[in-house]
Amino acid sequence: PTETTYEVVLDPPEKTFYDDPQLSYSIEKSLKQWDKKRSEWFQLHPSFAAGAHDRILLVTGSQPSPCKNPIGDHLLLRCFKNKVDYCRIHNCEVYYSNLHLHPKMDSYWSKLPIIRSAMIAHPEVEWIWWLDADAIFTDMEFKIPLERYKDHNLVVHGWSNMVYAE
């Protein structure tokens, strides 16, 4: 029999933002100085720093209950497979959630707590890309023009009169 040895990598003894008792995945508490906290985390975890500038986590999800139409869940599964295939081709991570993480935020608002939790749980990614559950990639060669968005912390697609309307 062959022997396998595993190297245990322990977290550094220095404290990170995860050790802060004020840190919350909850949407109610604002997360201040995220860029600074993330930078300090990278200094303690240098193996994640390489390639971080173009690391993408695709986040998607659906409602917790089954679809009313029996074909709906089948179609959601096929849409999810499409996203997984895209992520495999482009070396992205994918995260799927069917939870409502906040009791007052359901429907399209439920994505905000999911995005917040993904941001905190995955400081190694530079980009969190929300894609609705029923969206599919029709061009598997499409690449996000990350260079175009390098100076932005949030990119929202939509019509200006609907996104920025008062």
PDB file of C-alpha atoms in Angstrom:
ATOM      1  CA  PRO A   1       0.000   0.000   0.000  1.00  0.00           C
ATOM      2  CA  THR A   2       1.114   3.525  -0.690  1.00  0.00           C
ATOM      3  CA  GLU A   3       1.318   6.016   2.093  1.00  0.00           C
ATOM      4  CA  THR A   4      -0.169   9.429   1.710  1.00  0.00           C
ATOM      5  CA  THR A   5       0.977  12.314   3.785  1.00  0.00           C
ATOM      6  CA  TYR A   6      -1.069  15.401   4.251  1.00  0.00           C
ATOM      7  CA  GLU A   7       0.412  18.742   5.038  1.00  0.00           C
ATOM      8  CA  VAL A   8      -1.724  20.620   7.500  1.00  0.00           C
ATOM      9  CA  VAL A   9      -1.699  24.339   6.844  1.00  0.00           C
ATOM     10  CA  LEU A  10      -2.693  26.265   9.910  1.00  0.00           C
ATOM     11  CA  ASP A  11      -3.994  29.797   9.908  1.00  0.00           C
ATOM     12  CA  PRO A  12      -1.365  32.294  10.994  1.00  0.00           C
ATOM     13  CA  PRO A  13      -1.483  33.263  14.669  1.00  0.00           C
ATOM     14  CA  GLU A  14      -2.121  36.909  13.759  1.00  0.00           C
ATOM     15  CA  LYS A  15      -5.719  37.990  14.041  1.00  0.00           C
ATOM     16  CA  THR A  16      -7.761  38.763  10.928  1.00  0.00           C
ATOM     17  CA  PHE A  17     -11.105  40.422  10.411  1.00  0.00           C
ATOM     18  CA  TYR A  18     -12.710  37.038  11.107  1.00  0.00           C
ATOM     19  CA  ASP A  19     -11.576  37.407  14.735  1.00  0.00           C
ATOM     20  CA  ASP A  20     -13.477  40.680  15.117  1.00  0.00           C
ATOM     21  CA  PRO A  21     -16.580  40.064  17.271  1.00  0.00           C
ATOM     22  CA  GLN A  22     -18.299  42.930  15.440  1.00  0.00           C
ATOM     23  CA  LEU A  23     -18.014  41.141  12.086  1.00  0.00           C
ATOM     24  CA  SER A  24     -21.378  40.035  10.864  1.00  0.00           C
ATOM     25  CA  TYR A  25     -22.693  38.337   7.784  1.00  0.00           C
ATOM     26  CA  SER A  26     -25.897  40.233   8.470  1.00  0.00           C
ATOM     27  CA  ILE A  27     -26.912  42.982   6.095  1.00  0.00           C
ATOM     28  CA  GLU A  28     -27.914  45.254   9.008  1.00  0.00           C
ATOM     29  CA  LYS A  29     -24.341  46.072  10.051  1.00  0.00           C
ATOM     30  CA  SER A  30     -22.228  47.927   7.545  1.00  0.00           C
ATOM     31  CA  LEU A  31     -18.813  46.506   6.803  1.00  0.00           C
ATOM     32  CA  LYS A  32     -16.311  49.335   7.085  1.00  0.00           C
ATOM     33  CA  GLN A  33     -12.858  49.441   5.470  1.00  0.00           C
ATOM     34  CA  TRP A  34     -13.344  46.196   3.561  1.00  0.00           C
ATOM     35  CA  ASP A  35     -10.457  46.876   1.154  1.00  0.00           C
ATOM     36  CA  LYS A  36      -8.077  47.399   4.087  1.00  0.00           C
ATOM     37  CA  LYS A  37      -9.291  44.259   5.904  1.00  0.00           C
ATOM     38  CA  ARG A  38      -9.007  42.223   2.744  1.00  0.00           C
ATOM     39  CA  SER A  39      -5.480  43.540   2.083  1.00  0.00           C
ATOM     40  CA  GLU A  40      -4.402  42.558   5.599  1.00  0.00           C
ATOM     41  CA  TRP A  41      -5.963  39.115   5.095  1.00  0.00           C
ATOM     42  CA  PHE A  42      -3.923  38.678   1.874  1.00  0.00           C
ATOM     43  CA  GLN A  43      -0.724  39.551   3.735  1.00  0.00           C
ATOM     44  CA  LEU A  44      -1.446  36.678   6.133  1.00  0.00           C
ATOM     45  CA  HIS A  45      -2.477  34.330   3.303  1.00  0.00           C
ATOM     46  CA  PRO A  46      -0.029  35.113   0.480  1.00  0.00           C
ATOM     47  CA  SER A  47      -0.848  31.942  -1.456  1.00  0.00           C
ATOM     48  CA  PHE A  48      -4.221  33.480  -2.335  1.00  0.00           C
ATOM     49  CA  ALA A  49      -2.755  36.807  -3.472  1.00  0.00           C
ATOM     50  CA  ALA A  50      -1.392  35.507  -6.781  1.00  0.00           C
ATOM     51  CA  GLY A  51      -4.000  36.021  -9.474  1.00  0.00           C
ATOM     52  CA  ALA A  52      -6.501  37.637  -7.111  1.00  0.00           C
ATOM     53  CA  HIS A  53      -7.080  40.631  -9.398  1.00  0.00           C
ATOM     54  CA  ASP A  54      -9.024  38.502 -11.877  1.00  0.00           C
ATOM     55  CA  ARG A  55     -10.510  35.862  -9.550  1.00  0.00           C
ATOM     56  CA  ILE A  56     -14.295  35.641 -10.000  1.00  0.00           C
ATOM     57  CA  LEU A  57     -16.991  34.035  -7.872  1.00  0.00           C
ATOM     58  CA  LEU A  58     -20.221  33.610  -9.810  1.00  0.00           C
ATOM     59  CA  VAL A  59     -23.142  33.702  -7.375  1.00  0.00           C
ATOM     60  CA  THR A  60     -26.608  32.521  -8.282  1.00  0.00           C
ATOM     61  CA  GLY A  61     -29.624  31.065  -6.591  1.00  0.00           C
ATOM     62  CA  SER A  62     -33.316  30.371  -6.580  1.00  0.00           C
ATOM     63  CA  GLN A  63     -36.231  30.294  -4.176  1.00  0.00           C
ATOM     64  CA  PRO A  64     -36.171  27.743  -1.329  1.00  0.00           C
ATOM     65  CA  SER A  65     -39.413  26.048  -2.342  1.00  0.00           C
ATOM     66  CA  PRO A  66     -39.969  23.880  -5.412  1.00  0.00           C
ATOM     67  CA  CYS A  67     -41.334  25.547  -8.527  1.00  0.00           C
ATOM     68  CA  LYS A  68     -45.107  25.412  -8.951  1.00  0.00           C
ATOM     69  CA  ASN A  69     -44.689  24.028 -12.459  1.00  0.00           C
ATOM     70  CA  PRO A  70     -42.876  20.654 -12.424  1.00  0.00           C
ATOM     71  CA  ILE A  71     -40.718  21.627 -15.405  1.00  0.00           C
ATOM     72  CA  GLY A  72     -39.466  24.725 -13.542  1.00  0.00           C
ATOM     73  CA  ASP A  73     -37.013  22.890 -11.292  1.00  0.00           C
ATOM     74  CA  HIS A  74     -35.728  20.932 -14.277  1.00  0.00           C
ATOM     75  CA  LEU A  75     -35.108  24.169 -16.179  1.00  0.00           C
ATOM     76  CA  LEU A  76     -33.377  25.754 -13.163  1.00  0.00           C
ATOM     77  CA  LEU A  77     -31.108  22.722 -12.966  1.00  0.00           C
ATOM     78  CA  ARG A  78     -30.249  23.030 -16.658  1.00  0.00           C
ATOM     79  CA  CYS A  79     -29.571  26.758 -16.224  1.00  0.00           C
ATOM     80  CA  PHE A  80     -27.288  25.989 -13.280  1.00  0.00           C
ATOM     81  CA  LYS A  81     -25.407  23.394 -15.323  1.00  0.00           C
ATOM     82  CA  ASN A  82     -24.889  26.052 -17.988  1.00  0.00           C
ATOM     83  CA  LYS A  83     -23.297  28.346 -15.386  1.00  0.00           C
ATOM     84  CA  VAL A  84     -21.113  25.540 -14.019  1.00  0.00           C
ATOM     85  CA  ASP A  85     -19.920  24.740 -17.547  1.00  0.00           C
ATOM     86  CA  TYR A  86     -19.077  28.415 -18.131  1.00  0.00           C
ATOM     87  CA  CYS A  87     -17.173  28.615 -14.837  1.00  0.00           C
ATOM     88  CA  ARG A  88     -15.246  25.435 -15.611  1.00  0.00           C
ATOM     89  CA  ILE A  89     -14.172  26.851 -18.977  1.00  0.00           C
ATOM     90  CA  HIS A  90     -13.153  30.226 -17.510  1.00  0.00           C
ATOM     91  CA  ASN A  91     -11.692  29.019 -14.218  1.00  0.00           C
ATOM     92  CA  CYS A  92     -14.320  30.761 -12.076  1.00  0.00           C
ATOM     93  CA  GLU A  93     -15.801  29.508  -8.840  1.00  0.00           C
ATOM     94  CA  VAL A  94     -19.563  29.146  -8.599  1.00  0.00           C
ATOM     95  CA  TYR A  95     -21.813  29.437  -5.554  1.00  0.00           C
ATOM     96  CA  TYR A  96     -25.500  28.511  -5.528  1.00  0.00           C
ATOM     97  CA  SER A  97     -27.929  29.386  -2.757  1.00  0.00           C
ATOM     98  CA  ASN A  98     -31.580  28.627  -2.323  1.00  0.00           C
ATOM     99  CA  LEU A  99     -31.813  30.203   1.136  1.00  0.00           C
ATOM    100  CA  HIS A 100     -33.471  33.348   2.346  1.00  0.00           C
ATOM    101  CA  LEU A 101     -30.793  34.669   4.679  1.00  0.00           C
ATOM    102  CA  HIS A 102     -32.942  37.557   5.892  1.00  0.00           C
ATOM    103  CA  PRO A 103     -36.621  37.146   6.784  1.00  0.00           C
ATOM    104  CA  LYS A 104     -37.635  40.542   5.397  1.00  0.00           C
ATOM    105  CA  MET A 105     -35.614  40.242   2.203  1.00  0.00           C
ATOM    106  CA  ASP A 106     -37.241  37.809  -0.152  1.00  0.00           C
ATOM    107  CA  SER A 107     -37.822  37.798  -3.879  1.00  0.00           C
ATOM    108  CA  TYR A 108     -35.186  39.847  -5.704  1.00  0.00           C
ATOM    109  CA  TRP A 109     -33.987  41.438  -2.426  1.00  0.00           C
ATOM    110  CA  SER A 110     -32.772  38.042  -1.193  1.00  0.00           C
ATOM    111  CA  LYS A 111     -29.656  38.365  -3.357  1.00  0.00           C
ATOM    112  CA  LEU A 112     -28.215  41.177  -1.188  1.00  0.00           C
ATOM    113  CA  PRO A 113     -27.570  39.041   1.936  1.00  0.00           C
ATOM    114  CA  ILE A 114     -26.260  36.223  -0.273  1.00  0.00           C
ATOM    115  CA  ILE A 115     -23.791  38.548  -1.993  1.00  0.00           C
ATOM    116  CA  ARG A 116     -22.722  39.979   1.383  1.00  0.00           C
ATOM    117  CA  SER A 117     -22.104  36.504   2.817  1.00  0.00           C
ATOM    118  CA  ALA A 118     -20.168  35.469  -0.308  1.00  0.00           C
ATOM    119  CA  MET A 119     -18.001  38.580  -0.042  1.00  0.00           C
ATOM    120  CA  ILE A 120     -17.069  37.878   3.573  1.00  0.00           C
ATOM    121  CA  ALA A 121     -16.682  34.119   3.135  1.00  0.00           C
ATOM    122  CA  HIS A 122     -14.469  34.497   0.058  1.00  0.00           C
ATOM    123  CA  PRO A 123     -12.014  37.373   0.550  1.00  0.00           C
ATOM    124  CA  GLU A 124      -9.745  35.674  -1.993  1.00  0.00           C
ATOM    125  CA  VAL A 125     -11.986  36.732  -4.905  1.00  0.00           C
ATOM    126  CA  GLU A 126     -11.830  40.166  -6.449  1.00  0.00           C
ATOM    127  CA  TRP A 127     -15.106  39.941  -8.320  1.00  0.00           C
ATOM    128  CA  ILE A 128     -18.492  38.681  -7.185  1.00  0.00           C
ATOM    129  CA  TRP A 129     -20.774  38.281 -10.160  1.00  0.00           C
ATOM    130  CA  TRP A 130     -24.485  37.816  -9.488  1.00  0.00           C
ATOM    131  CA  LEU A 131     -26.299  35.982 -12.263  1.00  0.00           C
ATOM    132  CA  ASP A 132     -30.015  35.268 -11.958  1.00  0.00           C
ATOM    133  CA  ALA A 133     -31.014  31.621 -11.784  1.00  0.00           C
ATOM    134  CA  ASP A 134     -32.910  31.747 -15.075  1.00  0.00           C
ATOM    135  CA  ALA A 135     -30.073  33.428 -17.008  1.00  0.00           C
ATOM    136  CA  ILE A 136     -27.906  31.333 -19.309  1.00  0.00           C
ATOM    137  CA  PHE A 137     -24.713  31.837 -21.265  1.00  0.00           C
ATOM    138  CA  THR A 138     -25.328  31.676 -24.986  1.00  0.00           C
ATOM    139  CA  ASP A 139     -21.721  32.591 -25.793  1.00  0.00           C
ATOM    140  CA  MET A 140     -19.426  30.354 -23.744  1.00  0.00           C
ATOM    141  CA  GLU A 141     -16.407  32.300 -25.003  1.00  0.00           C
ATOM    142  CA  PHE A 142     -17.614  35.589 -23.464  1.00  0.00           C
ATOM    143  CA  LYS A 143     -15.154  37.089 -20.981  1.00  0.00           C
ATOM    144  CA  ILE A 144     -15.946  39.922 -18.631  1.00  0.00           C
ATOM    145  CA  PRO A 145     -13.820  42.950 -19.579  1.00  0.00           C
ATOM    146  CA  LEU A 146     -12.283  43.193 -16.098  1.00  0.00           C
ATOM    147  CA  GLU A 147      -9.774  45.825 -17.172  1.00  0.00           C
ATOM    148  CA  ARG A 148     -12.677  48.122 -18.031  1.00  0.00           C
ATOM    149  CA  TYR A 149     -13.981  47.900 -14.447  1.00  0.00           C
ATOM    150  CA  LYS A 150     -10.656  47.976 -12.563  1.00  0.00           C
ATOM    151  CA  ASP A 151     -11.409  51.329 -10.888  1.00  0.00           C
ATOM    152  CA  HIS A 152     -14.921  50.378  -9.747  1.00  0.00           C
ATOM    153  CA  ASN A 153     -16.226  48.667  -6.635  1.00  0.00           C
ATOM    154  CA  LEU A 154     -19.720  48.080  -8.006  1.00  0.00           C
ATOM    155  CA  VAL A 155     -20.929  47.586 -11.545  1.00  0.00           C
ATOM    156  CA  VAL A 156     -24.681  47.585 -12.140  1.00  0.00           C
ATOM    157  CA  HIS A 157     -26.051  46.839 -15.581  1.00  0.00           C
ATOM    158  CA  GLY A 158     -29.323  48.365 -16.605  1.00  0.00           C
ATOM    159  CA  TRP A 159     -31.034  51.379 -18.013  1.00  0.00           C
ATOM    160  CA  SER A 160     -29.899  54.583 -16.292  1.00  0.00           C
ATOM    161  CA  ASN A 161     -33.451  55.809 -15.746  1.00  0.00           C
ATOM    162  CA  MET A 162     -34.271  52.586 -13.859  1.00  0.00           C
ATOM    163  CA  VAL A 163     -30.994  52.027 -11.987  1.00  0.00           C
ATOM    164  CA  TYR A 164     -30.342  55.608 -10.906  1.00  0.00           C
ATOM    165  CA  ALA A 165     -33.899  56.983 -10.774  1.00  0.00           C
ATOM    166  CA  GLU A 166     -34.881  58.827  -7.621  1.00  0.00           C
TER     167      GLU A 166
END
